[in-house]
Tab-separated table of C-alpha atoms and ligand atoms in Angstrom:
chain	number	residue	atom	x	y	z
A	121	UNK	CA	-58.044	-46.984	2.335
A	122	UNK	CA	-58.252	-47.418	6.122
A	123	UNK	CA	-56.457	-44.067	6.457
A	124	UNK	CA	-59.487	-42.271	5.022
A	125	UNK	CA	-61.776	-43.661	7.739
A	126	UNK	CA	-62.553	-41.822	10.978
A	127	UNK	CA	-63.560	-44.869	12.990
A	128	UNK	CA	-63.018	-44.293	16.712
A	129	UNK	CA	-62.396	-40.556	16.183
A	130	UNK	CA	-64.393	-37.865	17.939
A	131	UNK	CA	-64.952	-34.687	15.914
A	132	UNK	CA	-66.172	-31.498	17.593
A	133	UNK	CA	-67.689	-28.973	15.181
A	134	UNK	CA	-68.255	-25.399	16.316
A	135	UNK	CA	-71.361	-23.896	14.747
A	136	UNK	CA	-72.349	-27.545	14.291
A	137	UNK	CA	-76.060	-26.819	14.543
A	138	UNK	CA	-76.555	-25.236	11.139
A	139	UNK	CA	-75.541	-25.097	7.471
A	140	UNK	CA	-71.966	-26.111	6.819
A	141	UNK	CA	-71.573	-27.445	10.356
A	142	UNK	CA	-74.339	-29.961	9.701
A	143	UNK	CA	-72.869	-31.001	6.370
A	144	UNK	CA	-69.503	-31.566	8.027
A	145	UNK	CA	-71.182	-33.614	10.766
A	146	UNK	CA	-72.898	-35.791	8.165
A	147	UNK	CA	-69.686	-36.363	6.199
A	148	UNK	CA	-67.506	-37.277	9.187
A	149	UNK	CA	-70.228	-39.483	10.712
A	150	UNK	CA	-70.496	-41.436	7.441
A	151	UNK	CA	-66.768	-42.179	7.782
A	152	UNK	CA	-67.208	-43.554	11.288
A	153	UNK	CA	-66.592	-40.558	13.587
A	154	UNK	CA	-68.629	-39.638	16.635
A	155	UNK	CA	-69.853	-36.058	16.211
A	156	UNK	CA	-70.153	-33.291	18.776
A	157	UNK	CA	-72.285	-30.432	17.467
A	158	UNK	CA	-71.157	-27.407	19.497
A	159	UNK	CA	-73.208	-24.294	19.053
A	160	UNK	CA	-74.349	-21.170	20.848
A	161	UNK	CA	-77.815	-22.136	19.549
A	162	UNK	CA	-78.394	-25.258	21.634
A	163	UNK	CA	-81.744	-25.998	19.978
A	164	UNK	CA	-80.015	-26.242	16.590
A	165	UNK	CA	-77.137	-28.312	17.998
A	166	UNK	CA	-79.637	-30.747	19.573
A	167	UNK	CA	-81.502	-31.039	16.286
A	168	UNK	CA	-78.266	-31.689	14.342
A	169	UNK	CA	-77.187	-34.403	16.798
A	170	UNK	CA	-80.657	-35.994	16.796
A	171	UNK	CA	-80.644	-36.121	12.966
A	172	UNK	CA	-77.339	-38.028	13.043
A	173	UNK	CA	-78.477	-40.366	15.827
A	174	UNK	CA	-81.643	-41.158	13.838
A	175	UNK	CA	-79.335	-42.515	11.108
A	176	UNK	CA	-77.559	-44.755	13.627
A	177	UNK	CA	-74.491	-42.516	14.096
A	178	UNK	CA	-72.966	-41.477	17.415
A	179	UNK	CA	-73.634	-37.787	18.077
A	180	UNK	CA	-74.089	-35.349	20.949
A	181	UNK	CA	-74.865	-31.661	21.284
A	182	UNK	CA	-73.018	-29.229	23.527
A	183	UNK	CA	-73.559	-25.571	24.262
A	184	UNK	CA	-70.575	-23.484	23.235
A	185	UNK	CA	-70.025	-19.786	22.660
A	186	UNK	CA	-66.658	-19.524	20.911
A	187	UNK	CA	-66.146	-15.974	22.176
A	188	UNK	CA	-66.079	-17.147	25.816
A	189	UNK	CA	-63.105	-19.262	27.001
A	190	UNK	CA	-65.068	-20.742	29.923
A	191	UNK	CA	-67.846	-21.844	27.548
A	192	UNK	CA	-65.301	-23.492	25.204
A	193	UNK	CA	-63.662	-25.309	28.141
A	194	UNK	CA	-67.050	-26.496	29.415
A	195	UNK	CA	-68.061	-27.692	25.928
A	196	UNK	CA	-64.821	-29.650	25.464
A	197	UNK	CA	-65.284	-31.173	28.923
A	198	UNK	CA	-68.879	-32.231	28.167
A	199	UNK	CA	-67.745	-33.723	24.849
A	200	UNK	CA	-64.998	-35.703	26.598
A	201	UNK	CA	-67.517	-36.955	29.163
A	202	UNK	CA	-69.796	-38.133	26.346
A	203	UNK	CA	-67.195	-39.849	24.159
A	204	UNK	CA	-63.986	-40.105	26.241
A	205	UNK	CA	-61.892	-37.616	24.240
A	206	UNK	CA	-61.915	-35.188	21.302
A	207	UNK	CA	-59.524	-35.913	18.414
A	208	UNK	CA	-60.531	-33.332	15.821
A	209	UNK	CA	-61.612	-29.719	16.216
A	210	UNK	CA	-63.459	-28.199	13.256
A	211	UNK	CA	-63.602	-24.419	13.668
A	212	UNK	CA	-66.702	-23.628	11.663
A	213	UNK	CA	-68.685	-21.075	13.742
A	214	UNK	CA	-68.794	-17.770	11.928
A	215	UNK	CA	-70.904	-14.768	11.021
A	216	UNK	CA	-71.024	-12.231	8.248
A	217	UNK	CA	-72.586	-8.831	7.650
A	218	UNK	CA	-73.299	-7.136	4.324
A	219	UNK	CA	-72.308	-3.519	4.949
A	220	UNK	CA	-70.553	-0.910	2.834
A	221	UNK	CA	-67.467	0.800	4.227
A	222	UNK	CA	-69.498	3.786	5.438
A	223	UNK	CA	-71.866	1.605	7.446
A	224	UNK	CA	-69.440	-0.614	9.353
A	225	UNK	CA	-69.298	0.555	12.976
A	226	UNK	CA	-66.418	-0.373	15.301
A	227	UNK	CA	-68.910	-2.709	17.020
A	228	UNK	CA	-69.721	-4.500	13.714
A	229	UNK	CA	-66.019	-4.945	12.991
A	230	UNK	CA	-65.379	-6.208	16.486
A	231	UNK	CA	-68.280	-8.703	16.383
A	232	UNK	CA	-67.137	-10.270	13.114
A	233	UNK	CA	-63.543	-10.567	14.315
A	234	UNK	CA	-64.561	-11.702	17.769
A	235	UNK	CA	-66.341	-14.808	16.407
A	236	UNK	CA	-64.481	-15.505	13.151
A	237	UNK	CA	-60.927	-14.889	14.345
A	238	UNK	CA	-60.583	-14.551	18.115
A	239	UNK	CA	-63.196	-17.268	18.748
A	240	UNK	CA	-61.328	-19.628	16.444
A	241	UNK	CA	-58.041	-18.870	18.179
A	242	UNK	CA	-59.558	-19.436	21.628
A	243	UNK	CA	-60.949	-22.821	20.517
A	244	UNK	CA	-57.518	-23.848	19.169
A	245	UNK	CA	-55.884	-22.717	22.401
A	246	UNK	CA	-58.282	-24.667	24.616
A	247	UNK	CA	-58.153	-27.754	22.398
A	248	UNK	CA	-54.347	-27.642	22.470
A	249	UNK	CA	-54.278	-27.516	26.264
A	250	UNK	CA	-56.726	-30.475	26.469
A	251	UNK	CA	-54.533	-32.550	24.143
A	252	UNK	CA	-51.360	-31.637	26.078
A	253	UNK	CA	-53.001	-32.503	29.391
A	254	UNK	CA	-54.083	-35.893	28.043
A	255	UNK	CA	-50.849	-36.551	26.112
A	256	UNK	CA	-52.768	-36.979	22.852
A	257	UNK	CA	-52.256	-35.809	19.270
A	258	UNK	CA	-55.035	-34.291	17.151
A	259	UNK	CA	-56.162	-32.384	14.098
A	260	UNK	CA	-57.680	-28.965	13.519
A	261	UNK	CA	-59.618	-27.972	10.403
A	262	UNK	CA	-60.534	-24.295	10.071
A	263	UNK	CA	-63.367	-23.047	7.885
A	264	UNK	CA	-62.069	-19.973	6.056
A	265	UNK	CA	-63.746	-18.814	2.816
A	266	UNK	CA	-62.867	-17.937	-0.757
A	267	UNK	CA	-63.468	-14.380	0.571
A	268	UNK	CA	-59.931	-14.688	1.974
A	269	UNK	CA	-58.569	-14.938	-1.548
A	270	UNK	CA	-60.905	-13.032	-3.885
A	271	UNK	CA	-62.796	-10.601	-1.540
A	272	UNK	CA	-66.393	-9.424	-1.873
A	273	UNK	CA	-67.439	-5.737	-1.870
A	274	UNK	CA	-69.595	-4.765	1.116
A	275	UNK	CA	-67.939	-7.303	3.413
A	276	UNK	CA	-64.544	-5.760	4.243
A	277	UNK	CA	-64.654	-7.061	7.826
A	278	UNK	CA	-65.662	-10.585	6.768
A	279	UNK	CA	-63.049	-10.753	3.989
A	280	UNK	CA	-60.306	-9.571	6.353
A	281	UNK	CA	-61.418	-12.001	9.066
A	282	UNK	CA	-61.165	-14.941	6.665
A	283	UNK	CA	-57.714	-13.814	5.463
A	284	UNK	CA	-56.739	-13.837	9.147
A	285	UNK	CA	-58.016	-17.425	9.391
A	286	UNK	CA	-55.741	-18.463	6.526
A	287	UNK	CA	-52.755	-16.851	8.239
A	288	UNK	CA	-53.678	-18.330	11.634
A	289	UNK	CA	-53.876	-21.763	9.996
A	290	UNK	CA	-50.289	-21.362	8.776
A	291	UNK	CA	-49.045	-20.011	12.126
A	292	UNK	CA	-50.634	-22.767	14.186
A	293	UNK	CA	-49.683	-25.505	11.720
A	294	UNK	CA	-46.010	-24.620	12.285
A	295	UNK	CA	-46.332	-24.135	16.023
A	296	UNK	CA	-48.368	-27.260	16.725
A	297	UNK	CA	-46.664	-29.700	14.337
A	298	UNK	CA	-44.052	-30.668	16.971
A	299	UNK	CA	-46.956	-31.749	19.218
A	300	UNK	CA	-48.463	-34.014	16.559
A	301	UNK	CA	-51.333	-31.637	15.835
A	302	UNK	CA	-52.059	-31.122	12.155
A	303	UNK	CA	-53.763	-27.858	11.137
A	304	UNK	CA	-55.364	-27.077	7.755
A	305	UNK	CA	-58.244	-24.997	6.406
A	306	UNK	CA	-60.808	-25.008	3.622
A	307	UNK	CA	-61.972	-21.995	1.614
A	308	UNK	CA	-65.491	-22.777	0.368
A	309	UNK	CA	-67.287	-20.850	-2.379
A	310	UNK	CA	-71.029	-20.113	-2.148
A	311	UNK	CA	-72.620	-22.819	0.001
A	312	UNK	CA	-76.384	-23.272	0.324
A	313	UNK	CA	-76.902	-22.166	3.967
A	314	UNK	CA	-78.725	-19.560	6.067
A	315	UNK	CA	-75.667	-17.287	5.909
A	316	UNK	CA	-75.759	-17.250	2.126
A	317	UNK	CA	-79.519	-16.693	2.147
A	318	UNK	CA	-78.989	-13.634	4.387
A	319	UNK	CA	-76.474	-12.276	1.837
A	320	UNK	CA	-78.938	-12.883	-0.986
A	321	UNK	CA	-81.807	-11.143	0.798
A	322	UNK	CA	-79.569	-8.115	1.530
A	323	UNK	CA	-78.484	-8.002	-2.103
A	324	UNK	CA	-82.097	-8.065	-3.271
A	325	UNK	CA	-83.104	-5.320	-0.809
A	326	UNK	CA	-80.237	-3.104	-1.909
A	327	UNK	CA	-80.763	-3.544	-5.668
A	328	UNK	CA	-82.539	-0.767	-7.615
A	329	UNK	CA	-86.271	-1.523	-7.870
A	330	UNK	CA	-86.142	-1.828	-11.673
A	331	UNK	CA	-83.296	-4.372	-11.613
A	332	UNK	CA	-84.112	-6.366	-8.522
A	333	UNK	CA	-83.116	-10.054	-8.794
A	334	UNK	CA	-85.176	-12.826	-7.223
A	335	UNK	CA	-83.829	-15.397	-4.785
A	336	UNK	CA	-83.991	-17.955	-7.603
A	337	UNK	CA	-81.898	-15.679	-9.868
A	338	UNK	CA	-79.213	-15.439	-7.200
A	339	UNK	CA	-79.345	-19.146	-6.376
A	340	UNK	CA	-78.744	-19.836	-10.076
A	341	UNK	CA	-75.924	-17.311	-10.516
A	342	UNK	CA	-73.937	-17.295	-7.258
A	343	UNK	CA	-72.697	-20.875	-7.409
A	344	UNK	CA	-69.361	-21.654	-9.074
A	345	UNK	CA	-69.908	-21.197	-12.853
A	346	UNK	CA	-68.211	-24.531	-13.490
A	347	UNK	CA	-70.802	-26.191	-11.248
A	348	UNK	CA	-73.906	-24.247	-12.309
A	349	UNK	CA	-75.443	-24.518	-8.822
A	350	UNK	CA	-74.709	-23.691	-5.198
A	351	UNK	CA	-72.297	-25.940	-3.288
A	352	UNK	CA	-74.024	-28.251	-0.793
A	353	UNK	CA	-72.731	-28.319	2.820
A	354	UNK	CA	-71.911	-32.039	2.725
A	355	UNK	CA	-69.652	-31.485	-0.308
A	356	UNK	CA	-67.454	-29.220	1.801
A	357	UNK	CA	-67.880	-31.697	4.661
A	358	UNK	CA	-66.223	-34.464	2.633
A	359	UNK	CA	-63.089	-32.345	2.127
A	360	UNK	CA	-63.050	-31.511	5.838
A	361	UNK	CA	-63.402	-35.234	6.597
A	362	UNK	CA	-60.381	-35.955	4.405
A	363	UNK	CA	-58.307	-33.258	6.167
A	364	UNK	CA	-59.367	-34.740	9.510
A	365	UNK	CA	-58.167	-38.205	8.505
A	366	UNK	CA	-54.776	-39.885	8.681
A	367	UNK	CA	-54.712	-39.828	4.881
A	368	UNK	CA	-54.119	-36.056	5.045
A	369	UNK	CA	-51.274	-36.312	7.550
A	370	UNK	CA	-48.865	-35.188	4.826
A	371	UNK	CA	-50.814	-31.920	4.246
A	372	UNK	CA	-50.019	-29.116	6.679
A	373	UNK	CA	-50.864	-25.397	6.973
A	374	UNK	CA	-52.865	-25.358	3.726
A	375	UNK	CA	-56.086	-23.479	2.932
A	376	UNK	CA	-57.725	-25.497	0.208
A	377	UNK	CA	-60.308	-23.895	-2.099
A	378	UNK	CA	-63.532	-25.910	-2.243
A	379	UNK	CA	-65.351	-24.058	-4.986
A	380	UNK	CA	-65.203	-26.059	-8.213
A	381	UNK	CA	-62.308	-23.950	-9.453
A	382	UNK	CA	-64.006	-20.550	-9.301
A	383	UNK	CA	-61.161	-18.922	-7.345
A	384	UNK	CA	-58.417	-18.017	-9.848
A	385	UNK	CA	-55.521	-20.472	-9.745
B	446	NAD	N1	-72.340	-20.245	3.347
B	446	NAD	C1	-71.295	-19.915	2.599
B	446	NAD	O1	-71.440	-19.610	1.389
B	446	NAD	C2	-69.912	-19.926	3.185
B	446	NAD	C3	-68.828	-19.824	2.298
B	446	NAD	C4	-67.535	-19.846	2.810
B	446	NAD	C5	-67.343	-19.964	4.168
B	446	NAD	N2	-68.409	-20.056	5.010
B	446	NAD	C6	-68.124	-20.194	6.445
B	446	NAD	O2	-68.692	-21.398	6.901
B	446	NAD	C7	-68.964	-21.287	8.298
B	446	NAD	C8	-70.398	-21.735	8.567
B	446	NAD	O3	-71.265	-20.848	7.894
B	446	NAD	P1	-72.744	-21.235	7.413
B	446	NAD	O4	-72.871	-20.719	6.042
B	446	NAD	O5	-73.031	-22.623	7.722
B	446	NAD	O6	-73.560	-20.237	8.348
B	446	NAD	P2	-74.809	-20.470	9.341
B	446	NAD	O7	-75.212	-19.114	9.746
B	446	NAD	O8	-75.796	-21.377	8.706
B	446	NAD	O9	-74.139	-21.251	10.569
B	446	NAD	C9	-73.273	-20.624	11.470
B	446	NAD	C10	-73.394	-21.349	12.793
B	446	NAD	O10	-72.461	-20.745	13.714
B	446	NAD	C11	-73.125	-20.604	14.954
B	446	NAD	N3	-72.493	-19.532	15.743
B	446	NAD	C12	-72.553	-18.204	15.531
B	446	NAD	N4	-71.905	-17.564	16.510
B	446	NAD	C13	-71.418	-18.504	17.354
B	446	NAD	C14	-70.675	-18.454	18.555
B	446	NAD	N5	-70.295	-17.287	19.106
B	446	NAD	N6	-70.335	-19.620	19.159
B	446	NAD	C15	-70.724	-20.814	18.631
B	446	NAD	N7	-71.462	-20.916	17.514
B	446	NAD	C16	-71.796	-19.766	16.877
B	446	NAD	C17	-74.564	-20.288	14.595
B	446	NAD	O11	-75.454	-20.498	15.681
B	446	NAD	C18	-74.790	-21.235	13.436
B	446	NAD	O12	-75.211	-22.495	13.879
B	446	NAD	C19	-68.688	-19.835	8.669
B	446	NAD	O13	-67.411	-19.736	9.258
B	446	NAD	C20	-68.711	-19.129	7.330
B	446	NAD	O14	-67.964	-17.948	7.344
B	446	NAD	C21	-69.693	-20.047	4.567
């Protein structure tokens, strides 16, 4: 059972200040890890770290914009100064937009890909060079989405970006395995976060006035049918914690659905 623990491990979570990032922080902290909440929103990252510290866990906040290599390098450096090293990178920062094909501008497409795909790659690249410099091994867990597998209308850029995450997970898992770096991903279903709330509000606004659902209607119907409710961030966090642990050392390059079976299998 020791292999499931994260005692002595340092886990850096991009987008760690909100939603899923916070749930992941809670789950890994409960298994003994020190948490670095890395976010472009430093106020949110500080709040996430303070919430963990108030429970007696080790946690710090760092400023990080995943689209800027110098910001990623500075964030990794600050994390190493706080806790000595970083063992696990969780690539969670991401955005979505609800836009039909006619409304997506080149700028919208670029923004989604710049954070969800390029930003993730840049974080992996910087983390890899840190580990090589220090002669350490590590683990990477990428947050994809079930949108990579089933796709949602009105989010062509988001769906494609998450499919790219699945492919990048496979590419990097092969390339980094010889260096002792294990790479996997999770594909969550509808998780109760600000991002999902944004999607719900857009859906309500765009529904015909005589058939407009309420937020409560959508909260009741968007979760996995088998679950009958939305997924909570910490439930995804527990799967991420497992993939970050030694117990998952035998799993490599996989993108695991975390959606109570709602993605066809
Ligand atoms: N909520 C869902 O239903 C759901 C489902 C599947 C996958 N996901 C994925 O989970 C991840 C987290 O989403 P969430 O639902 O918690 O959303 P969220 O909007 O609550 O959190 C996203 C976080 O990312 C941060 N962020 C945005 N741009 C950044 C940047 N350039 N650099 C650093 N941080 C940045 C934000 O400040 C925020 O803290 C995303 O990758 C999302 O695509 C979410």
